[in-house]
mmCIF file of C-alpha atoms and ligand atoms in Angstrom:
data_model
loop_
_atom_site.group_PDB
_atom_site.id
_atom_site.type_symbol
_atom_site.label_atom_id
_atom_site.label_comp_id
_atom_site.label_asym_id
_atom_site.label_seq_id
_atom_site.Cartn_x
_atom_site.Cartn_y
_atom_site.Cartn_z
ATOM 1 C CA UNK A 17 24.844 -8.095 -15.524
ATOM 2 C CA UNK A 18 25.445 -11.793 -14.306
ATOM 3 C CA UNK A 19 22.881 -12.903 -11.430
ATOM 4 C CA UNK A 20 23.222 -12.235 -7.827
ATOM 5 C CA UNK A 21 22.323 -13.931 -4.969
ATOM 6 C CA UNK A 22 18.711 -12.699 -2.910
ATOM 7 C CA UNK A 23 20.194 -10.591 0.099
ATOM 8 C CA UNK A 24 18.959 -10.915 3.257
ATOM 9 C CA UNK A 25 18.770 -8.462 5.935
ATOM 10 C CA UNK A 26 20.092 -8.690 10.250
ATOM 11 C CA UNK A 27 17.039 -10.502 11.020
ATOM 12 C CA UNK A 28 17.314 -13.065 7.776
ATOM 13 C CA UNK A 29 14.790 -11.235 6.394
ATOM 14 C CA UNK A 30 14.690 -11.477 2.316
ATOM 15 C CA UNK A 31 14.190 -8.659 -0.127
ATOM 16 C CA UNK A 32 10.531 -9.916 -1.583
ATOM 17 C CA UNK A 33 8.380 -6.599 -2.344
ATOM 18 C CA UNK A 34 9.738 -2.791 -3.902
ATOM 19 C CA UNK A 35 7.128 -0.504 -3.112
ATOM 20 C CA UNK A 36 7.672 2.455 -5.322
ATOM 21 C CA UNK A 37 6.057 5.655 -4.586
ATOM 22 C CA UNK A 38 5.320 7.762 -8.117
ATOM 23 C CA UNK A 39 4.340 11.267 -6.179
ATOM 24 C CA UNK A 40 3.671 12.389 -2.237
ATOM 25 C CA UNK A 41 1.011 14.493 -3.660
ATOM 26 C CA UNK A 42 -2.628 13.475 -3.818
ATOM 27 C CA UNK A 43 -6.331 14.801 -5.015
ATOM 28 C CA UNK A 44 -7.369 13.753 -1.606
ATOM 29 C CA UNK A 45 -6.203 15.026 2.064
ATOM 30 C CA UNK A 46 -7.182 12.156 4.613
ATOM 31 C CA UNK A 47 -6.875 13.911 8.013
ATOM 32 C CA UNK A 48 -4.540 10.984 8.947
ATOM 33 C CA UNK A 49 -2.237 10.523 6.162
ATOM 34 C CA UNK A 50 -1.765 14.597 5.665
ATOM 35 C CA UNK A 51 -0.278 14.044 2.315
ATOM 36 C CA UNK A 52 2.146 17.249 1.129
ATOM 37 C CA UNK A 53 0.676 20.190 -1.638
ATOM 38 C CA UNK A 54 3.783 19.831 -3.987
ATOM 39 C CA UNK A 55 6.392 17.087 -4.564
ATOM 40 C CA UNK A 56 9.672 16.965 -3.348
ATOM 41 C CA UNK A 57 12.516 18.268 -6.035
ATOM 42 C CA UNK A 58 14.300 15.781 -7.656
ATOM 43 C CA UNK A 59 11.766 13.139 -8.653
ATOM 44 C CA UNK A 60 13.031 9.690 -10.154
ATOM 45 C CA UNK A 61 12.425 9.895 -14.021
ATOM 46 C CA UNK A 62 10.858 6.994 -15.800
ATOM 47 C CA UNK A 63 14.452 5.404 -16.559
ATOM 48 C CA UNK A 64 15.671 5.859 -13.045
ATOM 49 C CA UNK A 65 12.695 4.040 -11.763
ATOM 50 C CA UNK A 66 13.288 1.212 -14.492
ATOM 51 C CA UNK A 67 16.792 0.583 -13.124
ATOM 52 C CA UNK A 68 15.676 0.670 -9.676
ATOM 53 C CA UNK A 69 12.704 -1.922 -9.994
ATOM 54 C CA UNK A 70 15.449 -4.318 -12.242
ATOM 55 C CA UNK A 71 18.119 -4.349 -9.353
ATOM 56 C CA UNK A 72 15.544 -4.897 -7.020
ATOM 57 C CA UNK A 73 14.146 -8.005 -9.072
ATOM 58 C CA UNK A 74 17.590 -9.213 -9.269
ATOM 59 C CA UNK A 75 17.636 -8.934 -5.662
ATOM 60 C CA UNK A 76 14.386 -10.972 -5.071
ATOM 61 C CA UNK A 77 11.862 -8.692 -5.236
ATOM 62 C CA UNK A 78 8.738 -10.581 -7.182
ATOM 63 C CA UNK A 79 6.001 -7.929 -6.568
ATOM 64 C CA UNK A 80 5.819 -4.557 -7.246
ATOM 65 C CA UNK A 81 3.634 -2.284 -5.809
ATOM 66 C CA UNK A 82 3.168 1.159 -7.238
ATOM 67 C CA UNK A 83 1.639 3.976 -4.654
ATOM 68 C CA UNK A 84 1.511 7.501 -3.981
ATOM 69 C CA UNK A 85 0.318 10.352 -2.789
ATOM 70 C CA UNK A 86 -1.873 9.308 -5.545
ATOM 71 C CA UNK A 87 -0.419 6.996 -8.189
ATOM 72 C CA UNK A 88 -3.024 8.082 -10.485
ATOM 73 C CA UNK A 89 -1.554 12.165 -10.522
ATOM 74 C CA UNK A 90 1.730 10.366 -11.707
ATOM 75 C CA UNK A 91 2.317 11.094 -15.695
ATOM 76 C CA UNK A 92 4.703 8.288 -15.326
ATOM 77 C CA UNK A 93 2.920 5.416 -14.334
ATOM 78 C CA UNK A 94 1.425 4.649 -17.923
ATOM 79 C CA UNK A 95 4.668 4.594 -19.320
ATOM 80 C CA UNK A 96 6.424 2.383 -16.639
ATOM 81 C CA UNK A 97 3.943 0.038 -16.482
ATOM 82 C CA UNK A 98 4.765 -0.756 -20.062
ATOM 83 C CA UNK A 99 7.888 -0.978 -19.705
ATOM 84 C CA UNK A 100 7.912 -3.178 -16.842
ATOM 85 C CA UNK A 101 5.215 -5.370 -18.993
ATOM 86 C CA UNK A 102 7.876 -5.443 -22.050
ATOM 87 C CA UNK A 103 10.539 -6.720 -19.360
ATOM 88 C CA UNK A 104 8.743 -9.325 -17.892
ATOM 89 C CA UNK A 105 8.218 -10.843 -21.172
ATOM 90 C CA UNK A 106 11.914 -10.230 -22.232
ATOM 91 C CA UNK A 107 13.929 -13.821 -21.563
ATOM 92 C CA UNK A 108 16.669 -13.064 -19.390
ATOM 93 C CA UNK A 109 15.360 -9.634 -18.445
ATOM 94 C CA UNK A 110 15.255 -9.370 -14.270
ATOM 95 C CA UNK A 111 11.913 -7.675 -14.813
ATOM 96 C CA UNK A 112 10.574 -11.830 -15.827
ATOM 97 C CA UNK A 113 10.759 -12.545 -12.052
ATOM 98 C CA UNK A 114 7.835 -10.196 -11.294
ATOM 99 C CA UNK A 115 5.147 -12.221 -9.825
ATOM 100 C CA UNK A 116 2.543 -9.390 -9.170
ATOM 101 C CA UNK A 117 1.995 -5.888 -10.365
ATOM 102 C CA UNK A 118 0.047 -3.893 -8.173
ATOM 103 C CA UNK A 119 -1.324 -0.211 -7.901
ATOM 104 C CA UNK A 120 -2.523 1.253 -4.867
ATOM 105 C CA UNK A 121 -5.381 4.098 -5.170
ATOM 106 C CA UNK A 122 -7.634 6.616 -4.014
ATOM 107 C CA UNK A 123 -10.055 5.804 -6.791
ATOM 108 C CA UNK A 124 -10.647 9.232 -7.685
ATOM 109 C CA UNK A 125 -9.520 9.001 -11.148
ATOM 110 C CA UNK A 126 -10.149 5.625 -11.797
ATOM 111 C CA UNK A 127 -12.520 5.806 -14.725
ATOM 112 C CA UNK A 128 -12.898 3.378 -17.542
ATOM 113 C CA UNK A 129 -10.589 4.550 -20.118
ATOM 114 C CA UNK A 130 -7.881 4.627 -17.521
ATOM 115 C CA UNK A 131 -9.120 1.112 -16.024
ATOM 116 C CA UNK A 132 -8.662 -0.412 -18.813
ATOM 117 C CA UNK A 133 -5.223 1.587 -20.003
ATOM 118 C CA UNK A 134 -4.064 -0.101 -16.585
ATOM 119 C CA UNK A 135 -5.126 -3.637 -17.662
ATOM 120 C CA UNK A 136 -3.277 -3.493 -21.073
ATOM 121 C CA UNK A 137 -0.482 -1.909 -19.673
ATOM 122 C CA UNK A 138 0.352 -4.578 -17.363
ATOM 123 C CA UNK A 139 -1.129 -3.996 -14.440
ATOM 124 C CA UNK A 140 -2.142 -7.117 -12.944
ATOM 125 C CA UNK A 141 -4.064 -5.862 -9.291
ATOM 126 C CA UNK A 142 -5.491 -2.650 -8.124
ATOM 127 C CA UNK A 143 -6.485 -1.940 -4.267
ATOM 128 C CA UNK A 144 -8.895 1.001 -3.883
ATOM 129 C CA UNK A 145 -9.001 3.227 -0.980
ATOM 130 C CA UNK A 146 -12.318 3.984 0.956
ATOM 131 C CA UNK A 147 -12.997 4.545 4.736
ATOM 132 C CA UNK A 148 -16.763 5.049 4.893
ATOM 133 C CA UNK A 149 -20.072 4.341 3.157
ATOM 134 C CA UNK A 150 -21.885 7.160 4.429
ATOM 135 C CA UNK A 151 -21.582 10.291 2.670
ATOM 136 C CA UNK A 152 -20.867 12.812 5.769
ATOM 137 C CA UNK A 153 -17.903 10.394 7.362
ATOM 138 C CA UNK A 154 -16.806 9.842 4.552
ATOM 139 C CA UNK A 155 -15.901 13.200 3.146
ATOM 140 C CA UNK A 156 -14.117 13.745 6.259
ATOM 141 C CA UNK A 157 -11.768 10.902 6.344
ATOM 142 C CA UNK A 158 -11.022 11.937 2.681
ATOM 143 C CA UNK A 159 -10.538 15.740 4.289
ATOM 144 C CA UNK A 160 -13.184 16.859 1.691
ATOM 145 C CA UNK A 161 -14.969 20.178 1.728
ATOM 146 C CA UNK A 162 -18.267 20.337 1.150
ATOM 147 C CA UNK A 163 -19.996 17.677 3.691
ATOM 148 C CA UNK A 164 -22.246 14.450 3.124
ATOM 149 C CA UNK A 165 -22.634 15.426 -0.977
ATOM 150 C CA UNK A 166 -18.963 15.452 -1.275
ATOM 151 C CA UNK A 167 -18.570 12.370 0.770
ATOM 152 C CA UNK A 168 -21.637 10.554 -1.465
ATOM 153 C CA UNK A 169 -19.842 12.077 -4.473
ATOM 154 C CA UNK A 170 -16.575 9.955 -3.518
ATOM 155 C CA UNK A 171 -18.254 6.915 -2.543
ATOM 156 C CA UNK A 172 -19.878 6.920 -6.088
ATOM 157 C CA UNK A 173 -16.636 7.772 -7.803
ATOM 158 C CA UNK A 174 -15.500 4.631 -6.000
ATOM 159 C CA UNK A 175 -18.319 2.308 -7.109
ATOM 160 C CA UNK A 176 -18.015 3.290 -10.377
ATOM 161 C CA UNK A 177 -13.973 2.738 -10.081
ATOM 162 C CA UNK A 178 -15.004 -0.812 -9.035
ATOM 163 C CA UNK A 179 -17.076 -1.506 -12.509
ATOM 164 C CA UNK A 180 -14.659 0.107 -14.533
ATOM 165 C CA UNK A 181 -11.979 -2.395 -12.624
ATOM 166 C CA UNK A 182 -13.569 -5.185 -12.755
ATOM 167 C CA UNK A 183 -14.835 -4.472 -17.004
ATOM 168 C CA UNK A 184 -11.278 -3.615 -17.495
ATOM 169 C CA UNK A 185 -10.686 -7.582 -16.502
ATOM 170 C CA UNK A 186 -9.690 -6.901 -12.710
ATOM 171 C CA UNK A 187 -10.852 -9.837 -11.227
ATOM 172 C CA UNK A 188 -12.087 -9.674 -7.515
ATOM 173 C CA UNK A 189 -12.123 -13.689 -7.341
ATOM 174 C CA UNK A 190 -8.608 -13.422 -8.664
ATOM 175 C CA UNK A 191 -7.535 -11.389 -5.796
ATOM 176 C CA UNK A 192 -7.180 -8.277 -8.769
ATOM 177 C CA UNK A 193 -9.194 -5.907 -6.768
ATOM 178 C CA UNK A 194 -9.191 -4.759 -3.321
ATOM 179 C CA UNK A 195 -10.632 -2.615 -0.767
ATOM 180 C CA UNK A 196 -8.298 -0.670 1.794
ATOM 181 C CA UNK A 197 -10.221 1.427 4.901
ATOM 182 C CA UNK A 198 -8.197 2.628 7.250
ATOM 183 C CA UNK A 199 -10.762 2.261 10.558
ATOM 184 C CA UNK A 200 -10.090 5.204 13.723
ATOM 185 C CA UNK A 201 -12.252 4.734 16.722
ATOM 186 C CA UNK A 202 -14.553 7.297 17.313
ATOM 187 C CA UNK A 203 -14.579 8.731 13.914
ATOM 188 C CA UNK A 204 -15.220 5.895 11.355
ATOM 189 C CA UNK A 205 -15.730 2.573 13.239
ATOM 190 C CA UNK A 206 -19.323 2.986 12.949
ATOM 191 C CA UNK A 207 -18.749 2.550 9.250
ATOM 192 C CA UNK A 208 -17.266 -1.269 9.645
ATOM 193 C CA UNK A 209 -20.338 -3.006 9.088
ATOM 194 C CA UNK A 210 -21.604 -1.174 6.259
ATOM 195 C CA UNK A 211 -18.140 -0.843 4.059
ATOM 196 C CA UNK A 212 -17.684 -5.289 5.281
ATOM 197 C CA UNK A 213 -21.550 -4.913 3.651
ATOM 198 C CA UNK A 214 -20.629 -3.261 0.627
ATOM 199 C CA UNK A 215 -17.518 -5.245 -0.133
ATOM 200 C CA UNK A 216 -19.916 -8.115 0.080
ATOM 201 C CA UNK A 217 -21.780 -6.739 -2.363
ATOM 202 C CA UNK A 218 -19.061 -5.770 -4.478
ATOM 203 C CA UNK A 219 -17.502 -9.433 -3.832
ATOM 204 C CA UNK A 220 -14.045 -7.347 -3.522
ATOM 205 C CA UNK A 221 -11.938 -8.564 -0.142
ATOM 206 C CA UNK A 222 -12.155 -5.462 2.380
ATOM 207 C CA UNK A 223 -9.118 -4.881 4.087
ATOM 208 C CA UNK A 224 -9.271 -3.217 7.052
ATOM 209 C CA UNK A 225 -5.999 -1.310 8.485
ATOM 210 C CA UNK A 226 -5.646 0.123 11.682
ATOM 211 C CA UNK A 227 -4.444 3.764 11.999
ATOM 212 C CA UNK A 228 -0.777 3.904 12.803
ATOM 213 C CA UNK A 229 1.443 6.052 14.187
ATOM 214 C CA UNK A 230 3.252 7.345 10.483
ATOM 215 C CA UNK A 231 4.295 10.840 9.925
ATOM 216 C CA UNK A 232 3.995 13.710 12.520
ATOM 217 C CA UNK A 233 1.152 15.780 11.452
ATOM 218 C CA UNK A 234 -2.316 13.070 11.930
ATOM 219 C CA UNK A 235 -2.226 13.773 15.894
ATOM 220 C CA UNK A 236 -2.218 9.815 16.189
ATOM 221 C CA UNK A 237 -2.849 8.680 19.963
ATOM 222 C CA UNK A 238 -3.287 5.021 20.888
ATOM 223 C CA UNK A 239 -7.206 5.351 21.856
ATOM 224 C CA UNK A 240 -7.744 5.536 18.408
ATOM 225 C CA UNK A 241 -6.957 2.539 17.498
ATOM 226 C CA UNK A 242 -9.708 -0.039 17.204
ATOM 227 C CA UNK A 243 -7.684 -3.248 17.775
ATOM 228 C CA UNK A 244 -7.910 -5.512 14.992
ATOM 229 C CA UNK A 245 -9.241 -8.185 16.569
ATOM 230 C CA UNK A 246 -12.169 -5.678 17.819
ATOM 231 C CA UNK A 247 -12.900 -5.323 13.835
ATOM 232 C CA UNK A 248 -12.832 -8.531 13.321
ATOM 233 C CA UNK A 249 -15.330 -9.971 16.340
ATOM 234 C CA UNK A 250 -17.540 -7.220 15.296
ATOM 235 C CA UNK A 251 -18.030 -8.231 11.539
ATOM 236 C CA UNK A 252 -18.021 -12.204 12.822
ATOM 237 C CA UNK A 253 -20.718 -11.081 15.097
ATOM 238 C CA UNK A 254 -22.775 -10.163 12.166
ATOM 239 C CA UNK A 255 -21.478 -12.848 9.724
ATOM 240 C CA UNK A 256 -19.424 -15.647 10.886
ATOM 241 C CA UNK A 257 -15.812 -15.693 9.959
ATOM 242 C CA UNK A 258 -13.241 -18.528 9.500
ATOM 243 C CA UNK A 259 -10.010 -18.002 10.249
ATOM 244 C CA UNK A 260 -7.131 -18.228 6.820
ATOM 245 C CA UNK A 261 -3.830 -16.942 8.551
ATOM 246 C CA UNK A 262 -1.265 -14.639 6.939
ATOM 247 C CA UNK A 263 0.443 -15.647 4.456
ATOM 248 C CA UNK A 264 4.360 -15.551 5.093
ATOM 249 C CA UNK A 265 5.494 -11.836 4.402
ATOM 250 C CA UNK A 266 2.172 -10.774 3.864
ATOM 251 C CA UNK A 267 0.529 -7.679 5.846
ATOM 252 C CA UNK A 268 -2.972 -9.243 6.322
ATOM 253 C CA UNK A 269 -4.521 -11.548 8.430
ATOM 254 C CA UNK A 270 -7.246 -13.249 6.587
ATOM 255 C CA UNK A 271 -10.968 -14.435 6.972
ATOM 256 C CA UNK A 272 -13.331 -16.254 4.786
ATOM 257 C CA UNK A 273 -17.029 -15.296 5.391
ATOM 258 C CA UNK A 274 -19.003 -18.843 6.649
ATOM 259 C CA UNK A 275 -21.592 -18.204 4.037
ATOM 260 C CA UNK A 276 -19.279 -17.912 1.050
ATOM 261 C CA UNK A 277 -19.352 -14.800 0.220
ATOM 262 C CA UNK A 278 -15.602 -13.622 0.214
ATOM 263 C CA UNK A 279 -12.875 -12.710 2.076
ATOM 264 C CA UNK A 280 -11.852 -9.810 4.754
ATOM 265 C CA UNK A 281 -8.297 -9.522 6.053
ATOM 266 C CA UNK A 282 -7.030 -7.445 8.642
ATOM 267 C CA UNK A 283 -3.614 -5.477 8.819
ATOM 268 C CA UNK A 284 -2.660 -5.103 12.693
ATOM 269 C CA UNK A 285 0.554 -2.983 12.460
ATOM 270 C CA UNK A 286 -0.182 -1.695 15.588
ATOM 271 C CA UNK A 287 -1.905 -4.411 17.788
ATOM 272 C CA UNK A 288 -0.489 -7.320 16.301
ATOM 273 C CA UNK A 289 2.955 -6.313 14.719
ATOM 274 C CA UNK A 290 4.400 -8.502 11.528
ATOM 275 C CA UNK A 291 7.941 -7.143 11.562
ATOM 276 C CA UNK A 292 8.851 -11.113 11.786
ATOM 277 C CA UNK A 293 8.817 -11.724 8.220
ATOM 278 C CA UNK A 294 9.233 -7.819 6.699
ATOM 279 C CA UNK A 295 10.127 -7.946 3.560
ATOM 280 C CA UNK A 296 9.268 -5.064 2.056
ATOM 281 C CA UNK A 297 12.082 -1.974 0.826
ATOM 282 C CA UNK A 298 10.044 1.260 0.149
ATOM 283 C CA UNK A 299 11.392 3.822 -2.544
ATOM 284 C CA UNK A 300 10.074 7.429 -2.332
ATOM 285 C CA UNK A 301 9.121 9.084 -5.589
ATOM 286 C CA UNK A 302 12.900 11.389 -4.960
ATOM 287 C CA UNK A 303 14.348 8.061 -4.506
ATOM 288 C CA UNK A 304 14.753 7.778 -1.044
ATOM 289 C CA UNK A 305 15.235 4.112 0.318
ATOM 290 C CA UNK A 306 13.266 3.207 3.595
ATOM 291 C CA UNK A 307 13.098 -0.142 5.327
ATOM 292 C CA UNK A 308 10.637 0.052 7.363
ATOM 293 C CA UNK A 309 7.056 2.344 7.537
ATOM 294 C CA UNK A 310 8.412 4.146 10.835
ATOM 295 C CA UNK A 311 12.119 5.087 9.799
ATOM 296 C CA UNK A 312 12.865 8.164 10.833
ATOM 297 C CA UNK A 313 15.166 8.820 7.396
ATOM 298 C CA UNK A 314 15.641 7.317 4.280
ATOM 299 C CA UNK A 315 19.129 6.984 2.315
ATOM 300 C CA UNK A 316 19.073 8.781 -0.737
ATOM 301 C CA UNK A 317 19.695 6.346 -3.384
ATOM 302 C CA UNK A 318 20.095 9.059 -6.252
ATOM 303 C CA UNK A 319 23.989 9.121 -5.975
ATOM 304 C CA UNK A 320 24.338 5.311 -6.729
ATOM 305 C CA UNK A 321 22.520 5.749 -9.894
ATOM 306 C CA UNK A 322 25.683 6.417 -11.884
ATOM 307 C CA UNK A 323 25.760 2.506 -12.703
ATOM 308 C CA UNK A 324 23.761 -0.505 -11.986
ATOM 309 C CA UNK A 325 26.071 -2.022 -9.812
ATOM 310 C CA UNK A 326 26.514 1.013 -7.437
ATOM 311 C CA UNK A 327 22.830 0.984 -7.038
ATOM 312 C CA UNK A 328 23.262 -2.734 -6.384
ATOM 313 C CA UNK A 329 25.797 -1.924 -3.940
ATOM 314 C CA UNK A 330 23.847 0.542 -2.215
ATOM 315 C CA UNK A 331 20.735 -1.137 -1.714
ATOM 316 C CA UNK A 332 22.545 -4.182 -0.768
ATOM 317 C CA UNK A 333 24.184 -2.209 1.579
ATOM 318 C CA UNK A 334 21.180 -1.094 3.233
ATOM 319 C CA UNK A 335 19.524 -4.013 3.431
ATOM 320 C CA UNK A 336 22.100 -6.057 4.890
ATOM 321 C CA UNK A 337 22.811 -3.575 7.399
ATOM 322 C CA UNK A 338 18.619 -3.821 8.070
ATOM 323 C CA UNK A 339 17.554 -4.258 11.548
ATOM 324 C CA UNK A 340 14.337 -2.475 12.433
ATOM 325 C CA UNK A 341 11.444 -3.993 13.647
ATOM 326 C CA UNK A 342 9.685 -1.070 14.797
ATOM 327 C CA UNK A 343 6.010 -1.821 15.505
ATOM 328 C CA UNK A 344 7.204 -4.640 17.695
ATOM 329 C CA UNK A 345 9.726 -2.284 19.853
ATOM 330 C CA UNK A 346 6.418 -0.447 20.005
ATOM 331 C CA UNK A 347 5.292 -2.662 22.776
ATOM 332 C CA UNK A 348 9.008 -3.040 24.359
ATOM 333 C CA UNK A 349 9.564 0.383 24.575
ATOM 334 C CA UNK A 350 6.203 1.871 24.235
ATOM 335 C CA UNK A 351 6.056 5.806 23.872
ATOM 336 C CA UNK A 352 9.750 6.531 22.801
ATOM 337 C CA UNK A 353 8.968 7.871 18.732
ATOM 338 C CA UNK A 354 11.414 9.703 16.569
ATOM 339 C CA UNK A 355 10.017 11.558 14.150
ATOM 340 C CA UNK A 356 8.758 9.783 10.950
ATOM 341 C CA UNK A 357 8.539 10.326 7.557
ATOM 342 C CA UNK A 358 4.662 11.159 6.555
ATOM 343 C CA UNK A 359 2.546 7.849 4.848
ATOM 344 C CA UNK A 360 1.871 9.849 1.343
ATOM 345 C CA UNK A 361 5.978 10.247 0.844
ATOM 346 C CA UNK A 362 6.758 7.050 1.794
ATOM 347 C CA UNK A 363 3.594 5.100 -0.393
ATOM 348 C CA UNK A 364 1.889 3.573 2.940
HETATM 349 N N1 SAM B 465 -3.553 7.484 -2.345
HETATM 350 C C1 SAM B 465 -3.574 6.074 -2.405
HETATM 351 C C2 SAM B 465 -4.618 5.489 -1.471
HETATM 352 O O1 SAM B 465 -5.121 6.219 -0.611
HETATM 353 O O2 SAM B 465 -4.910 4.313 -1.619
HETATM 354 C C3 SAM B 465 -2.243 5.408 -2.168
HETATM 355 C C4 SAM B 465 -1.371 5.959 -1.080
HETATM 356 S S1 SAM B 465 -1.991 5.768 0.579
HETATM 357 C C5 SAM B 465 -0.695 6.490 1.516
HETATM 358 C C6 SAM B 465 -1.818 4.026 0.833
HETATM 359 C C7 SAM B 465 -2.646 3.450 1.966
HETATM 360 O O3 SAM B 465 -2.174 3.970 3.189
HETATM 361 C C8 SAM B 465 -4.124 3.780 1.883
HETATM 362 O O4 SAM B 465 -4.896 2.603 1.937
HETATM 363 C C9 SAM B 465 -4.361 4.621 3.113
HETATM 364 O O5 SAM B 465 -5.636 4.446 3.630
HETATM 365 C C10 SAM B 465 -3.287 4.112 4.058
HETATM 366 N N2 SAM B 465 -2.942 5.051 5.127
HETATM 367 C C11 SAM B 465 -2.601 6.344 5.022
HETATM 368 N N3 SAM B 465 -2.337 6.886 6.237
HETATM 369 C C12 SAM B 465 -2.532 5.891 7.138
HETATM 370 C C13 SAM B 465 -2.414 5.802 8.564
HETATM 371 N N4 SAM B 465 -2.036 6.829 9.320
HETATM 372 N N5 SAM B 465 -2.684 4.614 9.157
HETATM 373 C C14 SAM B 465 -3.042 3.548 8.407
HETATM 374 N N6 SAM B 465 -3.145 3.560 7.072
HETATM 375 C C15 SAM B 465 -2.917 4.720 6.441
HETATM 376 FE FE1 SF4 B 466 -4.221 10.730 -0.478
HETATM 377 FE FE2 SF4 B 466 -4.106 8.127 -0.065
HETATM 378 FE FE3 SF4 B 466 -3.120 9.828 1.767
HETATM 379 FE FE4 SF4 B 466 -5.744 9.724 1.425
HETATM 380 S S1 SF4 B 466 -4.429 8.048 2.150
HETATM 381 S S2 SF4 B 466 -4.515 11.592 1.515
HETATM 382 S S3 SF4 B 466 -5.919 9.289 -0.718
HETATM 383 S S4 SF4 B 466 -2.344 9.495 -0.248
#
């Protein structure tokens, strides 16, 4: 197919990351993501998603970002991820535009074989998920049974994801491994300092997310939220912390500590919104197209996959028809919510 021009969207927004969810179903049940028991029928295969990630290069997209429900679960992901590899060393292949390829995950599978099946498959960045160092708050933000020794159980499983990462050649200092905690008042903020303490440790940036208002089933209310910039005085009170910025399209706001030792960033959907520079398209694991985290529907995409160009044509289509900015109508029209589409179907 001969090149096309990037596409931008009503708010000149370009077409820069494909976030491609593999499965809404997960080994873990986080009271506020509420992920579903089974998939959805209908489930891209391997060749679909292929297609899908190429027109979306062609489009502009440089990063790719695989997620879940739990990526890990997917029998799939293996398999892409070499294909994508093969493509982005293919001259004249879309796939060569791919800047970053990046996993998303709970951790709970992570061992070292698979670490390092990642690495030589192509991955080139995992994030891990965990909301609490202590044992008892953190089995319930992972909606485990079984109390603190399940809780200690993940945290370990986590740890131990982290050396397997970083033998496997993920490289922390590289930016190649993450930390994600999603932080609720009154039910993990008292976990801030120690996670900030253990990604010091760990010399992994901690990204901390405030709990948003996705999907209908997490009982989300406003008070708890703990404001980003409440996160963020509370680790500088401890150790000092010098402002980076965000990088243009990017979801964080960044820190370096004073004393060297690493990075933090924040991601403020809900206190300070981003929708300015957007420029992510999200792809559910039954192919449904959603631009933006708080859409109410997606468009099914699976129709246009008869050819490359119709699937072109349809997610050019929906981009340039792309207006939504919802975390910042948030504060214009505060408290008028359709229903959304749940975070584990849509890949966070
Ligand atoms: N299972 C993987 C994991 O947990 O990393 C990948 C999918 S998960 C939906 C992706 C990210 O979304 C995770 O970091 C998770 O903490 C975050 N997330 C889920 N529900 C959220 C919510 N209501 N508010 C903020 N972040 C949320
Ligand atoms: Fe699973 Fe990730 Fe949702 Fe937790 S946040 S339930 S690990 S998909």
């Amino acid at each position: 197919m001969t090149p096309v021009p990037s596409v931008a969207d009503q708010r000149n927004r370009p077409l820069g990351v494909l976030r491609l969810s593999l499965t809404a179903r997960c080994n873990l049940a986080c009271p506020y993501c509420c992920p579903d028991v089974a998939d959805p029928p209908g489930l891209l295969s391997l060749e679909q998603q292929l297609r899908l990630i190429r027109v979306a290069c062609r489009l502009g997209a440089h990063t790719l970002r695989l997620t879940g429900g739990e990526p890990l679960l997917s029998e799939q992901l293996l398999p892409l991820l070499i294909k994508v590899a093969q493509g982005r060393l293919t001259p004249g292949d879309p796939l060569e535009g791919l800047q970053q390829v990046a996993l998303t995950s709970n951790g709970v599978l992570l061992d070292h074989d698979r670490a390092h099946a990642l690495r030589v498959a192509g991955l080139d960045r995992i994030t891990i998920s965990l909301d609490a160092v202590d044992g008892d708050v953190a089995a319930r933000m992972a909606g485990l049974r079984g109390g603190a020794p399940a809780g200690e159980r993940q945290v370990q499983r986590v740890l131990s994801g982290f050396g397997a990462a970083r033998s496997a050649g993920f490289d922390p200092a590289a930016g190649a491994l993450k930390l994600n905690a999603v932080i609720q008042q009154g039910v993990n903020d008292d976990q801030l300092i120690p996670l900030a303490e253990l990604a010091r440790q760990q010399r992994v940036e901690l990204r901390l997310i405030e709990f948003m208002d996705v999907g209908n089933r997490n009982g989300w209310s406003s008070d708890q939220v703990l404001p980003a910039a409440a996160m963020v005085q509370r680790i500088s009170d401890r150790w000092p912390l010098r402002p980076l910025g965000r990088d243009a399209g990017g979801t964080a706001r960044r820190w370096s500590y004073a004393d060297g030792s690493g990075c933090i960033g924040v991601i403020a959907s809900i206190s300070e919104p981003f929708c300015g520079d957007c420029n992510r398209l999200r792809v559910t694991a039954d192919g449904h197209a959603f631009t933006c985290l708080f859409s109410a529907e997606g468009t099914d995409l699976k129709s246009a996959f008869v050819s490359d160009r119709q699937l072109e044509g349809a997610i050019v289509d929906l981009w340039r028809r792309r207006g939504d900015r919802y975390s910042e109508d948030r504060h214009v029209a505060p408290g008028v919510s359709a229903p959304h589409a749940e975070m584990a179907y849509l890949g966070g």
